[in-house]
Amino acid sequence: MNIIFYHPYFDVQDWLTGMAQRLPQANLRAWKPGDDRPADYALVWRQPHEMLANRRDLKGVFVLGAGVDGVLEQERQHPGTLPAGVPLLRLEDTGMVQQMKEYALACVLRYFRRFDEYQLQQQKQEWLPLEPHQQGNFTVGILGAGVLGGGVAQKLVEFGFNVRCWSRSHKNIAGVQSFAGKEQLIAFLDGTRLLINLLPNTPETVGILNRRLFTRLVPGAYLINLARGTHLVEDDLLLMLEQGQIAAATLDVFVKEPLPQPHAFWLHPRVTMTPHIAAVTLPEQAMDQVSANILAIEGGKSPTGLVDIQRGY
Ligand code: NAP
Ligand code: GLV
């Protein structure tokens, strides 16, 4: 079995060694431009499009992250990048759920306890106790209720928040109000005070965080975007912040990463930024899942994390 690997910044040697320990029968190699030798499986992240093009012998392409929008975007730009009929698989959880729970909970508590405002007060050397928010009118809405959104929802329920989620299909998550489909989006937004985005980036969700959506939230709402920068219409957020419809935003993802200089977000007093670290790929857990899935395919069993290419996630 031949396995090719490409990642722009992971430690290649760690991955080749780690995968060889898990699959001693496999021949592993780091793919380099010009390498068109046979391969059964490819492990990729932001790979050059020629890596996979025309490789009809592949039995699986493993994306080394949760989101597959990068690979699907390449396919749109260079049709044939993903050889037809080859299964595309993504990472499911592999330690990302715990990281997302930590990140989301930290943000929700920061806004709920008004630490963001006290931080601004301190910079101005002001001493002014504010009216505390009440959980009863601090409903958290989560766009996307899959592996990550569902996990975050459960964690926030544990902390006593009113939590609702929005997805394509209806969900049964204990203590969480489920809204599904375009027809229930407005009802989901009405009454939401803090919005967390954990949708995949697809043609249906791109630009979803826009002025029309923001105006449906409770005035003075908070936004936490943990999914993809392309979900957010940046100028609409800046306008909503100026008008106070959005009180503050935490952004982990951006249309262009790293965020270019100059950009209004860098110094905005009501925007908190992190450099796309909300939930990173943990190599050991990712290698366990990928190798288990390769063994499943080899054994004629169903792997986990299969992507529906038409749906886009
Ligand atoms: P997932 O399990 O596939 O969940 C996606 C959720 O979005 C599902 O609940 C799905 O609904 C819903 N959804 C998709 N399209 C929709 C639409 N048009 N309308 C309504 N709901 C829709 O994905 P995941 O593993 O939770 O990951 C979510 C995203 O997080 C990834 O795609 C990635 O972009 C992002 N991410 C970011 C980081 C970071 O560090 N910032 C790390 C990892 C992942 P159904 O359940 O009904 O299908
Ligand atoms: C990171 O953003 C991922 O999709 O895994």
mmCIF file of N, CA, C and O in Angstrom, residues 109-202:
data_model
loop_
_atom_site.group_PDB
_atom_site.id
_atom_site.type_symbol
_atom_site.label_atom_id
_atom_site.label_comp_id
_atom_site.label_asym_id
_atom_site.label_seq_id
_atom_site.Cartn_x
_atom_site.Cartn_y
_atom_site.Cartn_z
ATOM 1 N N LEU A 109 -18.231 33.267 28.569
ATOM 2 C CA LEU A 109 -18.119 33.763 29.944
ATOM 3 C C LEU A 109 -17.519 35.167 29.979
ATOM 4 O O LEU A 109 -17.921 36.013 30.773
ATOM 5 N N ARG A 110 -16.592 35.437 29.085
ATOM 6 C CA ARG A 110 -15.972 36.776 29.054
ATOM 7 C C ARG A 110 -17.028 37.847 28.764
ATOM 8 O O ARG A 110 -17.077 38.874 29.441
ATOM 9 N N TYR A 111 -17.897 37.563 27.765
ATOM 10 C CA TYR A 111 -18.931 38.553 27.443
ATOM 11 C C TYR A 111 -20.038 38.557 28.497
ATOM 12 O O TYR A 111 -20.546 39.612 28.881
ATOM 13 N N PHE A 112 -20.403 37.366 28.961
ATOM 14 C CA PHE A 112 -21.488 37.274 29.948
ATOM 15 C C PHE A 112 -21.110 38.024 31.227
ATOM 16 O O PHE A 112 -21.922 38.739 31.814
ATOM 17 N N ARG A 113 -19.840 37.887 31.670
ATOM 18 C CA ARG A 113 -19.389 38.567 32.902
ATOM 19 C C ARG A 113 -18.833 39.967 32.614
ATOM 20 O O ARG A 113 -18.314 40.625 33.493
ATOM 21 N N ARG A 114 -18.949 40.413 31.350
ATOM 22 C CA ARG A 114 -18.591 41.774 30.919
ATOM 23 C C ARG A 114 -17.106 42.095 31.131
ATOM 24 O O ARG A 114 -16.720 43.252 31.308
ATOM 25 N N PHE A 115 -16.255 41.068 31.117
ATOM 26 C CA PHE A 115 -14.813 41.297 31.278
ATOM 27 C C PHE A 115 -14.266 42.167 30.148
ATOM 28 O O PHE A 115 -13.307 42.907 30.338
ATOM 29 N N ASP A 116 -14.863 42.033 28.943
ATOM 30 C CA ASP A 116 -14.407 42.860 27.805
ATOM 31 C C ASP A 116 -14.584 44.338 28.134
ATOM 32 O O ASP A 116 -13.701 45.160 27.869
ATOM 33 N N GLU A 117 -15.725 44.675 28.767
ATOM 34 C CA GLU A 117 -15.977 46.082 29.086
ATOM 35 C C GLU A 117 -15.090 46.553 30.248
ATOM 36 O O GLU A 117 -14.599 47.684 30.245
ATOM 37 N N TYR A 118 -14.859 45.669 31.223
ATOM 38 C CA TYR A 118 -13.986 46.064 32.339
ATOM 39 C C TYR A 118 -12.546 46.260 31.859
ATOM 40 O O TYR A 118 -11.818 47.104 32.376
ATOM 41 N N GLN A 119 -12.162 45.487 30.827
ATOM 42 C CA GLN A 119 -10.810 45.657 30.260
ATOM 43 C C GLN A 119 -10.670 47.053 29.648
ATOM 44 O O GLN A 119 -9.668 47.740 29.849
ATOM 45 N N LEU A 120 -11.733 47.481 28.927
ATOM 46 C CA LEU A 120 -11.704 48.825 28.326
ATOM 47 C C LEU A 120 -11.702 49.893 29.423
ATOM 48 O O LEU A 120 -11.005 50.909 29.316
ATOM 49 N N GLN A 121 -12.481 49.634 30.495
ATOM 50 C CA GLN A 121 -12.491 50.588 31.615
ATOM 51 C C GLN A 121 -11.090 50.742 32.205
ATOM 52 O O GLN A 121 -10.628 51.846 32.484
ATOM 53 N N GLN A 122 -10.429 49.611 32.398
ATOM 54 C CA GLN A 122 -9.101 49.652 33.025
ATOM 55 C C GLN A 122 -8.137 50.489 32.191
ATOM 56 O O GLN A 122 -7.357 51.277 32.728
ATOM 57 N N GLN A 123 -8.239 50.320 30.845
ATOM 58 C CA GLN A 123 -7.352 51.101 29.970
ATOM 59 C C GLN A 123 -7.584 52.602 30.171
ATOM 60 O O GLN A 123 -6.675 53.401 29.997
ATOM 61 N N LYS A 124 -8.857 52.953 30.523
ATOM 62 C CA LYS A 124 -9.166 54.385 30.727
ATOM 63 C C LYS A 124 -9.085 54.765 32.214
ATOM 64 O O LYS A 124 -9.467 55.863 32.599
ATOM 65 N N GLN A 125 -8.612 53.828 33.040
ATOM 66 C CA GLN A 125 -8.517 54.010 34.495
ATOM 67 C C GLN A 125 -9.865 54.451 35.082
ATOM 68 O O GLN A 125 -9.958 55.385 35.861
ATOM 69 N N GLU A 126 -10.916 53.722 34.657
ATOM 70 C CA GLU A 126 -12.278 53.980 35.141
ATOM 71 C C GLU A 126 -12.687 52.882 36.119
ATOM 72 O O GLU A 126 -12.315 51.716 35.935
ATOM 73 N N TRP A 127 -13.520 53.224 37.099
ATOM 74 C CA TRP A 127 -14.020 52.255 38.090
ATOM 75 C C TRP A 127 -15.538 52.361 38.064
ATOM 76 O O TRP A 127 -16.106 53.306 38.599
ATOM 77 N N LEU A 128 -16.187 51.419 37.379
ATOM 78 C CA LEU A 128 -17.634 51.569 37.211
ATOM 79 C C LEU A 128 -18.319 50.197 37.158
ATOM 80 O O LEU A 128 -18.351 49.563 36.101
ATOM 81 N N PRO A 129 -18.838 49.701 38.300
ATOM 82 C CA PRO A 129 -19.539 48.412 38.252
ATOM 83 C C PRO A 129 -20.724 48.485 37.290
ATOM 84 O O PRO A 129 -21.492 49.451 37.324
ATOM 85 N N LEU A 130 -20.848 47.458 36.429
ATOM 86 C CA LEU A 130 -21.925 47.438 35.429
ATOM 87 C C LEU A 130 -23.018 46.476 35.881
ATOM 88 O O LEU A 130 -22.759 45.545 36.654
ATOM 89 N N GLU A 131 -24.209 46.688 35.347
ATOM 90 C CA GLU A 131 -25.333 45.774 35.617
ATOM 91 C C GLU A 131 -24.954 44.387 35.083
ATOM 92 O O GLU A 131 -24.609 44.261 33.905
ATOM 93 N N PRO A 132 -24.988 43.333 35.924
ATOM 94 C CA PRO A 132 -24.618 42.010 35.386
ATOM 95 C C PRO A 132 -25.645 41.514 34.363
ATOM 96 O O PRO A 132 -26.828 41.809 34.492
ATOM 97 N N HIS A 133 -25.173 40.786 33.342
ATOM 98 C CA HIS A 133 -26.112 40.102 32.444
ATOM 99 C C HIS A 133 -26.787 38.975 33.224
ATOM 100 O O HIS A 133 -26.203 38.423 34.158
ATOM 101 N N GLN A 134 -27.996 38.622 32.806
ATOM 102 C CA GLN A 134 -28.714 37.501 33.420
ATOM 103 C C GLN A 134 -28.769 36.360 32.398
ATOM 104 O O GLN A 134 -29.020 36.603 31.221
ATOM 105 N N GLN A 135 -28.574 35.113 32.881
ATOM 106 C CA GLN A 135 -28.606 33.987 31.927
ATOM 107 C C GLN A 135 -29.957 33.914 31.219
ATOM 108 O O GLN A 135 -30.036 33.516 30.067
ATOM 109 N N GLY A 136 -31.023 34.344 31.917
ATOM 110 C CA GLY A 136 -32.371 34.279 31.334
ATOM 111 C C GLY A 136 -32.512 35.105 30.072
ATOM 112 O O GLY A 136 -33.346 34.791 29.220
ATOM 113 N N ASN A 137 -31.743 36.184 29.956
ATOM 114 C CA ASN A 137 -31.828 36.947 28.691
ATOM 115 C C ASN A 137 -30.482 36.994 27.970
ATOM 116 O O ASN A 137 -30.102 37.988 27.368
ATOM 117 N N PHE A 138 -29.757 35.882 28.068
ATOM 118 C CA PHE A 138 -28.462 35.790 27.382
ATOM 119 C C PHE A 138 -28.432 34.478 26.580
ATOM 120 O O PHE A 138 -27.568 33.620 26.762
ATOM 121 N N THR A 139 -29.426 34.325 25.704
ATOM 122 C CA THR A 139 -29.527 33.081 24.932
ATOM 123 C C THR A 139 -28.376 32.963 23.936
ATOM 124 O O THR A 139 -28.061 33.908 23.212
ATOM 125 N N VAL A 140 -27.764 31.790 23.914
ATOM 126 C CA VAL A 140 -26.656 31.525 22.988
ATOM 127 C C VAL A 140 -27.195 30.712 21.809
ATOM 128 O O VAL A 140 -27.837 29.674 22.007
ATOM 129 N N GLY A 141 -26.946 31.202 20.606
ATOM 130 C CA GLY A 141 -27.357 30.486 19.399
ATOM 131 C C GLY A 141 -26.121 29.975 18.666
ATOM 132 O O GLY A 141 -25.151 30.713 18.504
ATOM 133 N N ILE A 142 -26.166 28.725 18.240
ATOM 134 C CA ILE A 142 -25.006 28.150 17.539
ATOM 135 C C ILE A 142 -25.420 27.771 16.123
ATOM 136 O O ILE A 142 -26.341 26.968 15.924
ATOM 137 N N LEU A 143 -24.759 28.398 15.162
ATOM 138 C CA LEU A 143 -24.985 28.049 13.750
ATOM 139 C C LEU A 143 -24.136 26.824 13.456
ATOM 140 O O LEU A 143 -22.900 26.887 13.557
ATOM 141 N N GLY A 144 -24.785 25.708 13.102
ATOM 142 C CA GLY A 144 -24.049 24.461 12.883
ATOM 143 C C GLY A 144 -24.126 23.634 14.154
ATOM 144 O O GLY A 144 -23.726 24.101 15.229
ATOM 145 N N ALA A 145 -24.650 22.439 14.041
ATOM 146 C CA ALA A 145 -24.801 21.574 15.220
ATOM 147 C C ALA A 145 -24.246 20.195 14.904
ATOM 148 O O ALA A 145 -24.849 19.167 15.206
ATOM 149 N N GLY A 146 -23.072 20.205 14.244
ATOM 150 C CA GLY A 146 -22.433 18.934 13.903
ATOM 151 C C GLY A 146 -21.502 18.508 15.019
ATOM 152 O O GLY A 146 -21.775 18.730 16.208
ATOM 153 N N VAL A 147 -20.368 17.925 14.625
ATOM 154 C CA VAL A 147 -19.426 17.389 15.610
ATOM 155 C C VAL A 147 -19.001 18.512 16.564
ATOM 156 O O VAL A 147 -19.040 18.356 17.790
ATOM 157 N N LEU A 148 -18.617 19.668 16.027
ATOM 158 C CA LEU A 148 -18.100 20.748 16.880
ATOM 159 C C LEU A 148 -19.235 21.566 17.505
ATOM 160 O O LEU A 148 -19.248 21.793 18.715
ATOM 161 N N GLY A 149 -20.181 22.021 16.687
ATOM 162 C CA GLY A 149 -21.288 22.827 17.220
ATOM 163 C C GLY A 149 -22.082 22.071 18.267
ATOM 164 O O GLY A 149 -22.469 22.627 19.303
ATOM 165 N N GLY A 150 -22.316 20.791 18.031
ATOM 166 C CA GLY A 150 -23.072 19.966 18.985
ATOM 167 C C GLY A 150 -22.327 19.857 20.312
ATOM 168 O O GLY A 150 -22.922 19.955 21.385
ATOM 169 N N GLY A 151 -21.013 19.673 20.232
ATOM 170 C CA GLY A 151 -20.194 19.568 21.452
ATOM 171 C C GLY A 151 -20.214 20.861 22.239
ATOM 172 O O GLY A 151 -20.361 20.863 23.474
ATOM 173 N N VAL A 152 -20.076 21.981 21.533
ATOM 174 C CA VAL A 152 -20.088 23.295 22.207
ATOM 175 C C VAL A 152 -21.447 23.526 22.870
ATOM 176 O O VAL A 152 -21.534 24.006 24.004
ATOM 177 N N ALA A 153 -22.517 23.168 22.171
ATOM 178 C CA ALA A 153 -23.869 23.349 22.721
ATOM 179 C C ALA A 153 -24.000 22.610 24.049
ATOM 180 O O ALA A 153 -24.479 23.170 25.042
ATOM 181 N N GLN A 154 -23.544 21.364 24.082
ATOM 182 C CA GLN A 154 -23.654 20.560 25.312
ATOM 183 C C GLN A 154 -22.886 21.211 26.450
ATOM 184 O O GLN A 154 -23.356 21.280 27.586
ATOM 185 N N LYS A 155 -21.685 21.704 26.151
ATOM 186 C CA LYS A 155 -20.855 22.319 27.198
ATOM 187 C C LYS A 155 -21.544 23.555 27.780
ATOM 188 O O LYS A 155 -21.556 23.776 28.988
ATOM 189 N N LEU A 156 -22.155 24.372 26.914
ATOM 190 C CA LEU A 156 -22.781 25.609 27.390
ATOM 191 C C LEU A 156 -24.045 25.314 28.201
ATOM 192 O O LEU A 156 -24.366 26.034 29.141
ATOM 193 N N VAL A 157 -24.742 24.239 27.842
ATOM 194 C CA VAL A 157 -25.916 23.824 28.639
ATOM 195 C C VAL A 157 -25.450 23.468 30.053
ATOM 196 O O VAL A 157 -26.075 23.850 31.043
ATOM 197 N N GLU A 158 -24.322 22.756 30.137
ATOM 198 C CA GLU A 158 -23.772 22.384 31.455
ATOM 199 C C GLU A 158 -23.551 23.624 32.319
ATOM 200 O O GLU A 158 -23.661 23.565 33.534
ATOM 201 N N PHE A 159 -23.220 24.752 31.690
ATOM 202 C CA PHE A 159 -22.970 25.992 32.427
ATOM 203 C C PHE A 159 -24.247 26.790 32.678
ATOM 204 O O PHE A 159 -24.184 27.927 33.131
ATOM 205 N N GLY A 160 -25.393 26.227 32.330
ATOM 206 C CA GLY A 160 -26.669 26.856 32.673
ATOM 207 C C GLY A 160 -27.205 27.822 31.637
ATOM 208 O O GLY A 160 -28.209 28.492 31.887
ATOM 209 N N PHE A 161 -26.549 27.922 30.460
ATOM 210 C CA PHE A 161 -27.046 28.864 29.449
ATOM 211 C C PHE A 161 -28.243 28.279 28.691
ATOM 212 O O PHE A 161 -28.368 27.057 28.545
ATOM 213 N N ASN A 162 -29.114 29.190 28.242
ATOM 214 C CA ASN A 162 -30.161 28.793 27.289
ATOM 215 C C ASN A 162 -29.472 28.667 25.940
ATOM 216 O O ASN A 162 -28.900 29.644 25.449
ATOM 217 N N VAL A 163 -29.514 27.481 25.362
ATOM 218 C CA VAL A 163 -28.773 27.248 24.121
ATOM 219 C C VAL A 163 -29.728 26.776 23.036
ATOM 220 O O VAL A 163 -30.610 25.944 23.287
ATOM 221 N N ARG A 164 -29.539 27.325 21.849
ATOM 222 C CA ARG A 164 -30.291 26.862 20.677
ATOM 223 C C ARG A 164 -29.302 26.648 19.534
ATOM 224 O O ARG A 164 -28.214 27.246 19.515
ATOM 225 N N CYS A 165 -29.652 25.763 18.618
ATOM 226 C CA CYS A 165 -28.742 25.524 17.491
ATOM 227 C C CYS A 165 -29.540 25.532 16.191
ATOM 228 O O CYS A 165 -30.766 25.365 16.180
ATOM 229 N N TRP A 166 -28.811 25.769 15.099
ATOM 230 C CA TRP A 166 -29.425 25.781 13.763
ATOM 231 C C TRP A 166 -28.606 24.874 12.850
ATOM 232 O O TRP A 166 -27.377 24.973 12.794
ATOM 233 N N SER A 167 -29.272 23.975 12.170
ATOM 234 C CA SER A 167 -28.583 23.038 11.268
ATOM 235 C C SER A 167 -29.512 22.719 10.110
ATOM 236 O O SER A 167 -30.612 23.253 10.018
ATOM 237 N N ARG A 168 -29.047 21.856 9.200
ATOM 238 C CA ARG A 168 -29.930 21.482 8.079
ATOM 239 C C ARG A 168 -31.011 20.533 8.553
ATOM 240 O O ARG A 168 -32.168 20.644 8.187
ATOM 241 N N SER A 169 -30.594 19.579 9.393
ATOM 242 C CA SER A 169 -31.575 18.594 9.879
ATOM 243 C C SER A 169 -31.815 18.838 11.369
ATOM 244 O O SER A 169 -30.953 19.380 12.063
ATOM 245 N N HIS A 170 -32.975 18.423 11.830
ATOM 246 C CA HIS A 170 -33.349 18.614 13.234
ATOM 247 C C HIS A 170 -32.431 17.792 14.148
ATOM 248 O O HIS A 170 -32.044 16.686 13.800
ATOM 249 N N LYS A 171 -32.088 18.348 15.332
ATOM 250 C CA LYS A 171 -31.196 17.644 16.274
ATOM 251 C C LYS A 171 -31.899 17.390 17.599
ATOM 252 O O LYS A 171 -32.763 18.174 18.009
ATOM 253 N N ASN A 172 -31.496 16.306 18.265
ATOM 254 C CA ASN A 172 -31.957 16.030 19.625
ATOM 255 C C ASN A 172 -30.759 16.087 20.550
ATOM 256 O O ASN A 172 -30.101 15.081 20.785
ATOM 257 N N ILE A 173 -30.451 17.270 21.043
ATOM 258 C CA ILE A 173 -29.332 17.425 21.983
ATOM 259 C C ILE A 173 -29.963 17.880 23.302
ATOM 260 O O ILE A 173 -30.674 18.900 23.323
ATOM 261 N N ALA A 174 -29.714 17.116 24.367
ATOM 262 C CA ALA A 174 -30.398 17.384 25.643
ATOM 263 C C ALA A 174 -30.238 18.843 26.059
ATOM 264 O O ALA A 174 -29.115 19.365 26.113
ATOM 265 N N GLY A 175 -31.358 19.504 26.312
ATOM 266 C CA GLY A 175 -31.344 20.879 26.809
ATOM 267 C C GLY A 175 -31.157 21.931 25.738
ATOM 268 O O GLY A 175 -31.081 23.120 26.051
ATOM 269 N N VAL A 176 -31.070 21.529 24.480
ATOM 270 C CA VAL A 176 -30.795 22.489 23.391
ATOM 271 C C VAL A 176 -32.005 22.560 22.463
ATOM 272 O O VAL A 176 -32.519 21.529 22.017
ATOM 273 N N GLN A 177 -32.441 23.804 22.180
ATOM 274 C CA GLN A 177 -33.583 23.971 21.260
ATOM 275 C C GLN A 177 -33.054 23.906 19.825
ATOM 276 O O GLN A 177 -32.119 24.641 19.473
ATOM 277 N N SER A 178 -33.637 23.038 19.034
ATOM 278 C CA SER A 178 -33.124 22.824 17.677
ATOM 279 C C SER A 178 -33.986 23.530 16.636
ATOM 280 O O SER A 178 -35.218 23.435 16.664
ATOM 281 N N PHE A 179 -33.325 24.257 15.738
ATOM 282 C CA PHE A 179 -33.994 24.880 14.586
ATOM 283 C C PHE A 179 -33.333 24.303 13.343
ATOM 284 O O PHE A 179 -32.114 24.116 13.328
ATOM 285 N N ALA A 180 -34.122 24.063 12.295
ATOM 286 C CA ALA A 180 -33.536 23.433 11.111
ATOM 287 C C ALA A 180 -34.009 24.102 9.832
ATOM 288 O O ALA A 180 -35.190 24.486 9.713
ATOM 289 N N GLY A 181 -33.080 24.250 8.925
ATOM 290 C CA GLY A 181 -33.412 24.724 7.574
ATOM 291 C C GLY A 181 -33.624 26.220 7.481
ATOM 292 O O GLY A 181 -33.815 26.904 8.493
ATOM 293 N N LYS A 182 -33.608 26.690 6.216
ATOM 294 C CA LYS A 182 -33.741 28.131 5.950
ATOM 295 C C LYS A 182 -35.008 28.701 6.578
ATOM 296 O O LYS A 182 -35.019 29.819 7.077
ATOM 297 N N GLU A 183 -36.080 27.903 6.546
ATOM 298 C CA GLU A 183 -37.380 28.420 7.016
ATOM 299 C C GLU A 183 -37.387 28.694 8.519
ATOM 300 O O GLU A 183 -38.224 29.442 9.005
ATOM 301 N N GLN A 184 -36.429 28.105 9.272
ATOM 302 C CA GLN A 184 -36.404 28.365 10.727
ATOM 303 C C GLN A 184 -35.243 29.259 11.148
ATOM 304 O O GLN A 184 -34.991 29.442 12.339
ATOM 305 N N LEU A 185 -34.541 29.837 10.181
ATOM 306 C CA LEU A 185 -33.372 30.663 10.537
ATOM 307 C C LEU A 185 -33.793 31.927 11.299
ATOM 308 O O LEU A 185 -33.193 32.279 12.312
ATOM 309 N N ILE A 186 -34.843 32.592 10.824
ATOM 310 C CA ILE A 186 -35.266 33.846 11.471
ATOM 311 C C ILE A 186 -35.712 33.555 12.911
ATOM 312 O O ILE A 186 -35.332 34.271 13.847
ATOM 313 N N ALA A 187 -36.478 32.489 13.086
ATOM 314 C CA ALA A 187 -36.945 32.138 14.441
ATOM 315 C C ALA A 187 -35.752 31.839 15.348
ATOM 316 O O ALA A 187 -35.741 32.195 16.532
ATOM 317 N N PHE A 188 -34.724 31.193 14.785
ATOM 318 C CA PHE A 188 -33.507 30.897 15.559
ATOM 319 C C PHE A 188 -32.808 32.194 15.987
ATOM 320 O O PHE A 188 -32.336 32.326 17.121
ATOM 321 N N LEU A 189 -32.759 33.170 15.075
ATOM 322 C CA LEU A 189 -32.025 34.419 15.367
ATOM 323 C C LEU A 189 -32.786 35.295 16.353
ATOM 324 O O LEU A 189 -32.174 35.951 17.199
ATOM 325 N N ASP A 190 -34.125 35.309 16.245
ATOM 326 C CA ASP A 190 -34.941 36.141 17.133
ATOM 327 C C ASP A 190 -34.713 35.688 18.580
ATOM 328 O O ASP A 190 -34.990 34.547 18.920
ATOM 329 N N GLY A 191 -34.215 36.586 19.404
ATOM 330 C CA GLY A 191 -33.979 36.230 20.812
ATOM 331 C C GLY A 191 -32.564 35.753 21.084
ATOM 332 O O GLY A 191 -32.211 35.525 22.242
ATOM 333 N N THR A 192 -31.735 35.579 20.037
ATOM 334 C CA THR A 192 -30.342 35.161 20.277
ATOM 335 C C THR A 192 -29.497 36.373 20.680
ATOM 336 O O THR A 192 -29.470 37.376 19.968
ATOM 337 N N ARG A 193 -28.801 36.260 21.806
ATOM 338 C CA ARG A 193 -27.988 37.379 22.310
ATOM 339 C C ARG A 193 -26.517 37.182 21.951
ATOM 340 O O ARG A 193 -25.765 38.134 21.772
ATOM 341 N N LEU A 194 -26.102 35.908 21.881
ATOM 342 C CA LEU A 194 -24.701 35.637 21.521
ATOM 343 C C LEU A 194 -24.703 34.547 20.457
ATOM 344 O O LEU A 194 -25.287 33.482 20.659
ATOM 345 N N LEU A 195 -24.088 34.862 19.324
ATOM 346 C CA LEU A 195 -24.119 33.938 18.186
ATOM 347 C C LEU A 195 -22.736 33.338 17.957
ATOM 348 O O LEU A 195 -21.754 34.070 17.824
ATOM 349 N N ILE A 196 -22.692 32.007 17.900
ATOM 350 C CA ILE A 196 -21.431 31.302 17.613
ATOM 351 C C ILE A 196 -21.580 30.645 16.257
ATOM 352 O O ILE A 196 -22.579 29.960 16.000
ATOM 353 N N ASN A 197 -20.600 30.851 15.376
ATOM 354 C CA ASN A 197 -20.686 30.216 14.062
ATOM 355 C C ASN A 197 -19.762 29.010 13.979
ATOM 356 O O ASN A 197 -18.548 29.136 14.128
ATOM 357 N N LEU A 198 -20.364 27.835 13.728
ATOM 358 C CA LEU A 198 -19.587 26.613 13.489
ATOM 359 C C LEU A 198 -20.146 25.851 12.289
ATOM 360 O O LEU A 198 -20.279 24.627 12.302
ATOM 361 N N LEU A 199 -20.465 26.613 11.244
ATOM 362 C CA LEU A 199 -20.945 26.000 9.990
ATOM 363 C C LEU A 199 -19.753 25.650 9.095
ATOM 364 O O LEU A 199 -18.712 26.296 9.175
ATOM 365 N N PRO A 200 -19.917 24.701 8.198
ATOM 366 C CA PRO A 200 -18.873 24.509 7.180
ATOM 367 C C PRO A 200 -19.009 25.592 6.106
ATOM 368 O O PRO A 200 -20.097 26.157 5.925
ATOM 369 N N ASN A 201 -17.923 25.853 5.427
ATOM 370 C CA ASN A 201 -17.948 26.836 4.346
ATOM 371 C C ASN A 201 -18.419 26.151 3.060
ATOM 372 O O ASN A 201 -17.700 25.326 2.505
ATOM 373 N N THR A 202 -19.641 26.456 2.634
ATOM 374 C CA THR A 202 -20.199 25.869 1.419
ATOM 375 C C THR A 202 -20.844 26.993 0.611
ATOM 376 O O THR A 202 -21.046 28.094 1.138
#
